[in-house]
XYZ file of C-alpha atoms in Angstrom:
620
model
C 77.043 43.768 98.595
C 74.848 46.650 97.450
C 74.041 47.419 100.739
C 77.770 47.604 101.735
C 78.565 49.885 98.563
C 75.894 52.000 99.559
C 76.852 52.597 103.075
C 80.276 53.365 101.594
C 79.046 56.083 99.452
C 77.142 57.277 102.241
C 80.218 57.519 104.357
C 82.137 59.333 101.663
C 79.014 61.748 101.507
C 79.250 62.089 105.314
C 83.015 63.067 105.117
C 82.046 65.491 102.470
C 79.835 67.059 104.942
C 82.419 67.472 107.373
C 84.852 69.045 105.016
C 82.201 71.229 103.881
C 81.821 72.522 107.588
C 85.552 73.180 107.626
C 85.643 74.595 104.618
C 82.771 77.243 105.236
C 84.757 77.604 108.664
C 87.978 78.790 106.617
C 85.871 80.736 104.099
C 85.056 83.273 106.858
C 88.307 84.967 106.592
C 86.979 86.110 103.024
C 83.747 87.546 104.168
C 85.704 90.041 106.293
C 86.246 91.813 103.050
C 82.872 92.043 102.010
C 81.794 96.007 101.688
C 78.762 97.907 101.287
C 76.708 94.597 102.398
C 74.490 96.290 104.887
C 71.012 95.445 103.214
C 69.175 92.597 104.037
C 69.207 91.405 99.999
C 73.105 91.763 99.853
C 73.565 89.423 102.941
C 71.059 86.784 101.688
C 72.865 86.847 98.432
C 76.356 86.772 99.945
C 75.370 84.005 102.302
C 73.820 81.765 99.839
C 76.922 82.628 97.361
C 79.056 81.716 99.832
C 77.412 77.950 100.710
C 76.768 77.383 97.058
C 80.363 78.222 96.077
C 82.111 76.599 98.897
C 79.582 73.313 98.571
C 80.764 72.799 94.756
C 84.564 73.252 95.848
C 83.899 70.679 98.783
C 82.230 68.263 96.173
C 85.221 67.822 93.878
C 87.126 65.268 96.153
C 83.747 63.540 96.662
C 83.350 63.177 92.703
C 86.732 62.125 92.507
C 86.106 59.516 95.158
C 83.185 58.219 93.669
C 84.509 57.863 90.212
C 87.818 55.952 91.721
C 85.174 53.733 93.746
C 83.316 53.028 90.534
C 86.419 52.132 88.604
C 88.192 50.347 91.177
C 85.828 48.885 93.447
C 88.557 49.325 96.317
C 87.573 51.264 99.245
C 91.261 51.314 100.122
C 92.396 52.875 97.119
C 89.053 55.241 97.291
C 89.901 56.346 100.627
C 93.461 57.379 99.881
C 92.855 59.347 96.830
C 89.620 60.773 98.555
C 91.810 61.759 101.442
C 94.341 63.308 99.385
C 92.471 65.497 97.185
C 90.515 66.662 100.262
C 93.579 67.670 102.241
C 94.752 69.371 99.025
C 91.636 71.548 98.598
C 91.616 72.174 102.326
C 95.244 73.318 102.518
C 95.005 75.310 99.136
C 92.181 77.331 100.336
C 93.588 77.972 103.699
C 97.036 79.412 101.655
C 94.657 81.207 99.462
C 93.100 83.072 102.430
C 96.375 84.016 103.647
C 97.680 85.323 100.343
C 94.418 87.026 100.090
C 94.398 88.546 103.124
C 97.769 90.238 103.100
C 97.921 91.152 99.333
C 94.202 90.934 97.926
C 95.047 88.144 95.152
C 94.571 84.542 94.821
C 96.954 81.720 94.021
C 97.159 81.921 90.042
C 100.074 80.660 87.731
C 101.814 84.200 88.491
C 101.597 83.851 91.897
C 103.051 79.910 91.739
C 105.594 80.939 89.133
C 107.027 83.616 91.593
C 106.845 81.258 94.690
C 108.244 78.293 92.773
C 110.163 79.783 89.451
C 113.629 80.804 88.839
C 115.270 82.005 91.860
C 112.117 82.325 93.816
C 114.071 82.296 97.132
C 115.209 85.648 96.157
C 111.911 86.849 96.489
C 110.227 84.801 99.427
C 111.879 83.737 102.312
C 110.058 81.374 104.855
C 111.380 80.851 108.373
C 111.984 77.720 110.309
C 108.586 78.446 112.166
C 106.687 78.993 109.139
C 107.436 75.579 107.938
C 106.958 73.974 111.009
C 103.392 75.597 110.970
C 102.364 74.404 107.776
C 103.649 70.986 108.374
C 101.569 70.658 111.693
C 98.807 72.087 109.526
C 98.841 69.681 106.967
C 99.413 66.825 109.471
C 96.275 68.092 111.283
C 94.108 68.023 108.294
C 95.463 64.477 107.278
C 94.155 63.511 111.124
C 90.972 65.365 110.528
C 90.267 63.248 107.712
C 90.823 60.055 109.380
C 88.473 61.477 112.302
C 85.770 62.422 109.816
C 85.976 58.740 108.160
C 85.566 57.213 111.875
C 82.452 59.764 112.424
C 80.981 58.987 109.151
C 81.109 55.305 109.733
C 79.200 55.737 112.906
C 76.312 57.813 111.520
C 76.240 55.271 108.803
C 76.165 52.337 111.293
C 73.195 54.108 113.096
C 71.341 54.893 110.116
C 71.353 58.414 110.918
C 69.603 60.167 107.647
C 72.048 62.224 105.882
C 69.191 64.187 104.038
C 70.995 63.817 100.705
C 68.093 65.035 98.765
C 67.218 68.371 100.932
C 70.869 69.301 100.842
C 71.347 68.919 97.139
C 68.029 70.893 96.479
C 69.331 73.615 98.758
C 72.386 73.637 96.997
C 70.787 74.101 93.610
C 68.535 76.646 94.685
C 71.373 78.936 96.295
C 73.360 77.955 93.052
C 70.543 79.378 90.845
C 69.726 82.394 93.211
C 73.304 83.218 93.316
C 73.909 83.127 89.892
C 70.738 84.703 88.798
C 71.542 87.844 91.133
C 75.123 88.039 90.031
C 74.021 88.368 86.427
C 71.637 91.009 87.189
C 74.321 93.027 89.421
C 76.991 92.365 86.562
C 74.630 93.794 84.182
C 73.827 97.002 86.385
C 77.364 97.288 87.728
C 76.305 96.625 91.170
C 79.322 96.272 93.211
C 77.866 95.156 96.592
C 77.093 92.163 94.243
C 80.028 91.792 91.998
C 82.498 91.960 94.387
C 82.522 88.415 95.150
C 84.276 87.674 91.898
C 87.495 89.260 93.382
C 86.988 87.968 96.824
C 86.549 84.338 96.266
C 88.932 81.982 94.476
C 87.890 80.379 91.088
C 84.438 82.131 91.005
C 82.925 82.323 87.743
C 79.389 83.135 87.847
C 76.794 83.612 85.111
C 77.100 86.673 83.119
C 74.060 87.279 80.560
C 73.666 90.686 79.620
C 71.045 89.773 77.122
C 68.928 87.978 79.372
C 68.643 90.735 81.885
C 68.064 93.220 79.079
C 65.017 91.031 77.692
C 63.709 91.030 81.296
C 64.055 94.694 81.490
C 65.977 94.567 84.746
C 68.780 96.665 83.194
C 69.469 100.546 84.175
C 70.441 101.485 80.521
C 71.947 104.838 81.378
C 74.261 103.361 84.049
C 75.386 100.705 82.030
C 76.578 102.958 79.214
C 78.624 105.205 81.859
C 80.357 101.981 83.251
C 80.972 100.447 79.990
C 83.366 103.151 79.006
C 85.386 102.482 82.010
C 85.630 98.744 81.221
C 85.915 99.153 77.448
C 89.936 98.660 77.567
C 91.007 96.030 75.463
C 94.555 94.495 76.480
C 94.000 91.585 73.972
C 95.526 94.095 71.195
C 99.208 93.084 71.494
C 100.467 95.115 68.489
C 102.789 97.828 70.194
C 103.897 101.009 68.521
C 106.802 101.918 71.306
C 108.180 104.491 70.964
C 105.312 106.536 68.650
C 108.398 107.589 66.345
C 111.894 106.891 66.059
C 114.041 108.386 68.673
C 116.342 111.005 67.696
C 119.230 112.146 69.849
C 122.447 113.866 69.979
C 125.321 112.724 72.266
C 125.871 115.553 74.719
C 129.369 116.519 75.321
C 130.595 115.585 78.555
C 128.622 112.604 79.119
C 127.592 112.119 82.453
C 127.440 108.514 84.236
C 124.154 107.470 85.413
C 123.616 105.255 88.628
C 120.417 103.880 90.067
C 120.361 102.952 93.519
C 117.198 101.245 94.102
C 115.897 99.961 97.452
C 113.307 97.112 97.514
C 110.163 97.896 99.495
C 111.373 101.701 100.932
C 108.434 102.991 102.658
C 108.236 106.876 101.964
C 108.802 107.890 105.511
C 111.750 106.099 106.135
C 114.395 108.254 104.664
C 115.512 110.157 108.178
C 118.764 110.861 110.042
C 118.259 107.692 112.393
C 116.892 105.131 109.878
C 119.237 105.989 106.891
C 122.184 108.096 108.121
C 124.098 108.010 105.162
C 121.365 108.590 102.507
C 120.302 111.309 104.815
C 123.459 113.181 104.520
C 124.114 112.529 101.069
C 120.196 113.996 100.471
C 121.796 117.556 101.414
C 123.546 117.823 98.564
C 120.413 116.371 96.151
C 117.387 117.290 94.598
C 114.771 115.640 97.048
C 111.453 114.852 96.151
C 109.069 114.568 98.926
C 106.019 113.512 97.441
C 107.476 110.914 94.911
C 105.171 108.077 93.854
C 106.104 104.541 92.053
C 104.542 103.543 89.204
C 103.251 100.525 91.040
C 102.781 98.817 94.485
C 105.166 95.678 93.667
C 108.460 95.327 92.006
C 107.250 94.145 88.931
C 105.694 97.398 87.898
C 107.877 99.451 90.135
C 110.851 98.578 88.395
C 109.218 98.596 85.114
C 107.914 101.977 85.408
C 111.322 103.208 86.558
C 113.129 102.219 83.209
C 110.275 102.747 80.851
C 108.537 106.042 82.230
C 105.102 104.059 81.416
C 102.540 102.241 83.074
C 103.292 98.240 83.918
C 100.052 97.441 82.059
C 102.199 97.030 79.394
C 104.570 94.672 81.281
C 103.343 91.168 79.731
C 103.211 92.354 76.144
C 106.809 94.135 76.418
C 107.955 90.964 78.100
C 106.606 88.314 75.239
C 108.037 90.462 72.500
C 110.932 91.372 74.647
C 110.646 95.036 73.856
C 113.403 97.196 75.734
C 112.943 100.577 76.934
C 114.130 103.619 75.189
C 116.284 104.343 78.020
C 118.458 101.215 78.160
C 118.520 101.592 74.346
C 119.744 105.163 74.117
C 122.397 103.944 77.012
C 123.684 101.218 74.560
C 123.293 103.611 71.569
C 125.728 106.051 73.313
C 128.138 103.287 74.346
C 127.554 103.417 77.838
C 129.272 100.595 79.993
C 126.478 98.797 81.708
C 126.947 97.623 85.062
C 123.821 95.608 86.538
C 123.665 94.354 89.860
C 120.502 92.983 91.529
C 120.291 91.434 94.460
C 117.208 89.528 93.784
C 117.434 87.561 90.445
C 116.543 89.207 87.363
C 114.587 86.495 85.771
C 111.741 86.086 88.412
C 110.250 88.802 87.677
C 111.875 88.253 84.284
C 113.362 91.605 83.792
C 115.866 89.732 81.556
C 113.177 89.729 78.826
C 112.041 93.192 79.105
C 114.071 96.037 81.066
C 117.372 94.223 80.168
C 116.431 91.880 77.100
C 119.104 93.470 75.005
C 121.950 93.470 77.567
C 124.667 91.324 76.377
C 126.267 88.916 78.927
C 123.554 89.725 81.719
C 124.120 88.861 85.346
C 121.098 87.372 86.401
C 121.603 86.221 89.827
C 123.814 87.263 93.006
C 125.337 84.728 95.129
C 124.372 84.574 98.901
C 121.914 82.474 100.709
C 119.807 85.519 101.927
C 118.745 89.070 100.863
C 121.431 90.520 103.265
C 124.223 88.460 101.838
C 123.191 89.137 98.346
C 123.123 92.856 98.973
C 126.682 92.621 100.391
C 127.675 90.711 97.005
C 126.127 93.294 94.821
C 128.112 95.902 96.814
C 131.351 94.276 96.497
C 130.974 93.540 92.719
C 129.932 96.896 92.198
C 132.890 98.292 93.835
C 135.325 95.918 92.289
C 133.864 96.816 88.601
C 134.323 100.330 89.280
C 137.748 99.902 90.301
C 138.528 98.498 86.889
C 136.219 100.697 84.965
C 138.002 102.885 82.192
C 137.275 106.253 83.296
C 137.132 107.609 79.665
C 133.823 105.716 79.151
C 130.363 106.772 80.655
C 128.804 104.008 82.923
C 125.260 103.025 83.868
C 125.168 101.508 87.083
C 122.207 99.597 88.904
C 122.140 98.488 92.219
C 118.925 96.793 93.633
C 118.914 96.086 97.248
C 116.459 93.622 98.651
C 117.263 93.182 102.439
C 114.060 95.328 103.395
C 111.923 93.298 101.282
C 112.795 90.321 103.235
C 113.074 91.874 106.674
C 116.363 90.557 106.625
C 119.765 91.498 108.417
C 123.129 89.650 108.844
C 123.136 87.294 111.900
C 125.444 89.409 114.267
C 124.114 93.200 112.737
C 124.141 95.603 115.911
C 120.635 96.490 115.812
C 119.643 100.226 116.015
C 116.100 99.869 116.444
C 115.145 97.789 119.556
C 113.156 95.558 120.420
C 113.332 93.789 117.105
C 111.475 90.780 115.770
C 113.969 87.846 115.933
C 112.056 85.846 113.173
C 109.395 86.862 110.912
C 106.196 84.773 110.909
C 103.862 85.952 108.029
C 101.157 83.755 108.924
C 100.757 85.968 112.142
C 99.802 89.117 109.931
C 96.173 89.799 110.631
C 94.060 92.763 111.869
C 95.056 92.188 115.593
C 98.964 91.798 114.863
C 100.998 94.404 116.461
C 103.547 95.557 114.060
C 106.171 97.373 116.490
C 108.624 94.809 116.444
C 108.340 93.802 112.767
C 108.573 97.606 111.707
C 111.421 97.607 113.935
C 113.181 94.816 112.082
C 112.068 96.392 108.810
C 113.984 99.673 109.964
C 117.049 97.670 110.845
C 117.175 96.188 107.340
C 117.150 99.639 105.997
C 119.835 100.770 108.191
C 121.915 97.935 107.036
C 121.377 98.788 103.372
C 122.339 102.527 104.259
C 125.432 101.177 105.526
C 126.192 99.642 102.154
C 125.148 102.441 100.283
C 127.660 104.609 102.555
C 130.561 102.468 101.061
C 129.224 103.192 97.706
C 129.073 106.912 98.186
C 132.800 107.090 99.716
C 134.254 105.350 96.896
C 132.646 107.581 94.057
C 134.001 110.479 96.382
C 137.347 109.260 96.866
C 137.534 108.260 92.747
C 136.372 111.740 92.002
C 133.419 110.471 90.238
C 130.779 112.592 91.976
C 131.390 115.846 89.559
C 130.231 113.692 86.705
C 127.752 111.223 88.025
C 124.084 111.686 88.090
C 122.651 109.427 91.021
C 119.113 108.639 91.464
C 118.314 107.085 94.919
C 114.779 105.460 95.173
C 112.588 102.644 96.101
C 110.707 100.330 93.735
C 107.313 100.756 96.049
C 106.329 101.481 99.626
C 105.606 99.149 102.476
C 102.544 99.086 104.700
C 101.974 97.942 108.246
C 98.217 97.641 108.143
C 98.235 101.511 108.087
C 94.727 101.712 106.630
C 93.281 99.092 109.231
C 91.923 97.039 106.494
C 94.075 94.012 106.841
C 96.827 94.918 104.291
C 100.663 93.914 105.095
C 103.339 94.698 102.996
C 102.788 95.738 99.510
C 100.968 94.619 96.165
C 97.616 94.884 97.592
C 96.358 98.031 97.191
C 97.174 101.698 95.856
C 97.286 104.022 99.285
C 99.899 106.135 99.690
C 101.768 103.513 102.167
C 102.224 101.196 99.445
C 103.327 103.278 96.257
C 104.958 106.421 97.843
C 108.818 106.001 98.446
C 111.714 108.180 98.870
C 113.277 109.897 95.692
C 116.212 111.910 95.263
C 118.601 113.031 92.389
C 122.187 113.646 92.845
C 123.699 116.513 90.158
C 126.778 118.240 91.241
C 126.001 121.015 88.765
C 122.909 121.423 90.923
C 122.381 123.255 94.287
C 120.606 121.023 96.949
C 117.030 121.706 96.825
C 113.669 120.011 98.149
C 110.325 119.876 96.027
C 107.258 118.977 97.239
C 105.255 118.639 94.141
C 103.904 115.339 92.795
C 106.492 113.371 90.919
C 106.276 109.561 89.688
C 108.612 107.029 88.580
C 107.506 107.915 85.068
C 109.383 111.259 85.306
C 113.030 109.888 85.866
C 113.704 108.767 82.579
C 112.111 111.405 80.801
C 114.435 113.915 82.687
C 117.357 111.781 82.216
C 116.745 111.069 78.451
C 115.668 114.920 77.716
C 118.097 116.780 80.152
C 121.193 114.347 80.305
C 121.110 112.309 76.923
C 120.410 114.570 74.228
C 117.037 113.064 73.113
C 114.929 115.751 70.663
C 111.628 113.779 70.745
C 108.277 114.859 72.409
C 108.165 113.162 75.635
C 104.826 111.621 74.468
C 106.632 109.544 72.137
C 107.957 107.324 74.497
C 106.880 108.138 78.376
C 104.160 109.188 80.433
C 106.421 111.205 82.321
C 106.845 115.258 82.871
C 110.351 116.859 83.612
C 110.951 116.395 87.479
C 112.359 119.736 88.218
C 109.107 121.318 86.590
C 106.205 121.602 89.013
C 103.073 120.451 87.022
C 99.819 119.476 88.382
C 98.762 116.173 87.823
C 94.905 115.570 87.846
C 95.129 111.832 87.763
C 97.988 109.304 87.053
C 98.068 105.421 86.363
C 99.370 102.990 88.950
C 99.655 99.366 88.897
C 100.378 96.578 86.381
C 98.525 93.853 84.125
C 96.836 91.915 86.956
C 95.577 95.009 88.623
C 95.947 99.081 88.409
C 94.118 102.150 89.492
C 93.450 105.588 87.942
C 94.426 107.749 91.049
C 93.086 111.093 91.671
C 93.353 113.390 94.880
C 91.970 111.258 97.742
C 90.386 109.018 95.239
C 91.569 105.598 93.900
C 89.273 103.666 91.053
C 90.569 100.273 90.932
C 90.303 98.167 87.878
C 90.586 94.695 87.592
C 91.532 91.931 84.455
C 87.854 90.719 84.846
C 86.234 94.301 83.966
C 85.006 94.990 87.525
C 85.987 97.805 89.138
C 85.591 99.888 92.433
C 86.282 103.084 93.919
C 87.659 104.099 97.546
C 89.147 106.985 99.109
C 92.853 107.547 99.683
C 92.562 105.239 103.006
C 90.657 102.732 101.254
C 87.098 103.560 102.349
C 84.533 102.482 99.584
C 82.750 105.471 97.849
C 79.477 105.263 95.935
C 79.107 105.459 92.101
C 78.425 109.110 92.357
C 82.172 109.704 93.299
C 83.245 108.291 90.171
C 84.393 110.715 87.429
C 83.881 109.137 84.548
C 85.086 111.564 82.035
C 88.189 111.483 83.755
C 88.680 107.725 84.219
C 87.800 107.059 80.703
C 90.400 109.457 79.539
C 92.826 107.850 81.742
C 92.092 104.176 80.194
C 92.333 105.833 76.814
C 95.692 107.436 77.359
C 96.982 104.413 78.904
C 96.559 102.554 75.573
C 98.955 104.898 73.789
C 101.378 102.612 72.821
C 98.785 99.852 71.455
C 98.065 99.975 67.892
C 94.308 100.186 67.397
C 92.953 97.487 65.020
C 91.723 99.611 62.292
C 94.630 101.905 62.696
C 96.355 102.655 59.229
C 99.946 103.816 58.821
């Protein structure tokens, strides 16, 4: 009986070894993102760290299986539970490699909330082929487990030594080496080593500055400089926003204000061919050719558009349901609020920050696809405008989502051909040719442009253009592996492809003009509040923005959100992560050495970024 139990445990260990091989094979997808790994020492560290980390992950189903067997004494129950946990582990890691490959973040509660939260289908659309491939992959992993049990039983039956002790000794050595080197690298801000913390999922290595200092393994000067960059404390949640009470005087002849926002609008995609209606309308507008969103994804893009401050405040403002000064002033000045988002306003939770104080907020739109919901908001907006009391000013917000989902009505007359028939996100890797996908994206924009054409016509027919300020922009950009770093879509980096977006303002009292100076989403509400809504406060009281129409040179700006943000200078991006790690690249994401970091400027940026957080020792 003891021999039988021992052999079954060996069989479990054999299956573990096979799964480890599969897991290490999958983990190769992470290794392509290692940078500055040319030295022999770094290669050894990364190799041993990869082995030890995924050995540990692979051991979790094994340990669970051994525990179940110890409790139940049942081989069948143990096999079933062991197979379930092994399949879950391999599937989760495979999904994580796909997410990380396209967006550079891992599966997390935030990602799960976006995918499975309220109205998640408004954000993510999975095609039939995606579902089929995923199902086949899971079935294949299950079949693989059955095969591994069969092969493992043969190994045990043939009394082939599994070298358990030798393997464990090597694992312990690799783990100790990996953690010690990481602790040294972390203490010295040596990024070729510390990069693994961001690249590998659930990687929590040793940090021990005191030990490294005691051993004399710390470069004190380098540590001092780098600590200044990672000293930003987001744990202080006491907010002072705005810095002073807002003082405003209602202006005579109040202007209507209309935001027309296109989700995922790439900066070079406002042309006569792609968006003919917007292009024609732009000839009457103030066009800003070098405009930048406050983030590389919707969460921060919309937040910065309304608040005029970085979305590093997103979580805090959401938790406390702090509305933007802009929305407060609209309500104070008795604007009618006509809010129409194609994607839901509960996920991301704009109903708890941007629109937190809007009564009877419309939080979702009818429709089974982005294109259907875009049509819905257009129809509801036009109906609402027909009924609107012309004696009252209105604020309108229309958010179009078709381009984000590469979506079109089924019988839409395609402008750009050939166009991809169905999007398979799993295909997007370094070797993927984006031509057909890009054409589908352009067709989605062309469809949105048709809808906006109807909006423009109604405003003109009703004689509202003369008294309406119209802001047309995107929430962020869209990348098609332009930097040749494996990035697709948005949310992954802060290159111009993901953060630049078209922007124009229509004001009938201003002659059409094109501006080439850099503008940011922060500047939009800053300009509206000061120029059109009679706010008397200094801009610094409530905004990071400047006046749109006044060319002002920025040495740097802050872009991003809580989970990842950057200090961006000319052709230099300093990425700062929640872990306290950071790295620096050029504008095309090529890594730069520490000598390229302007420590004074980045430290200043981090200090300025905390403007609306009250310092712990601040006195009233």
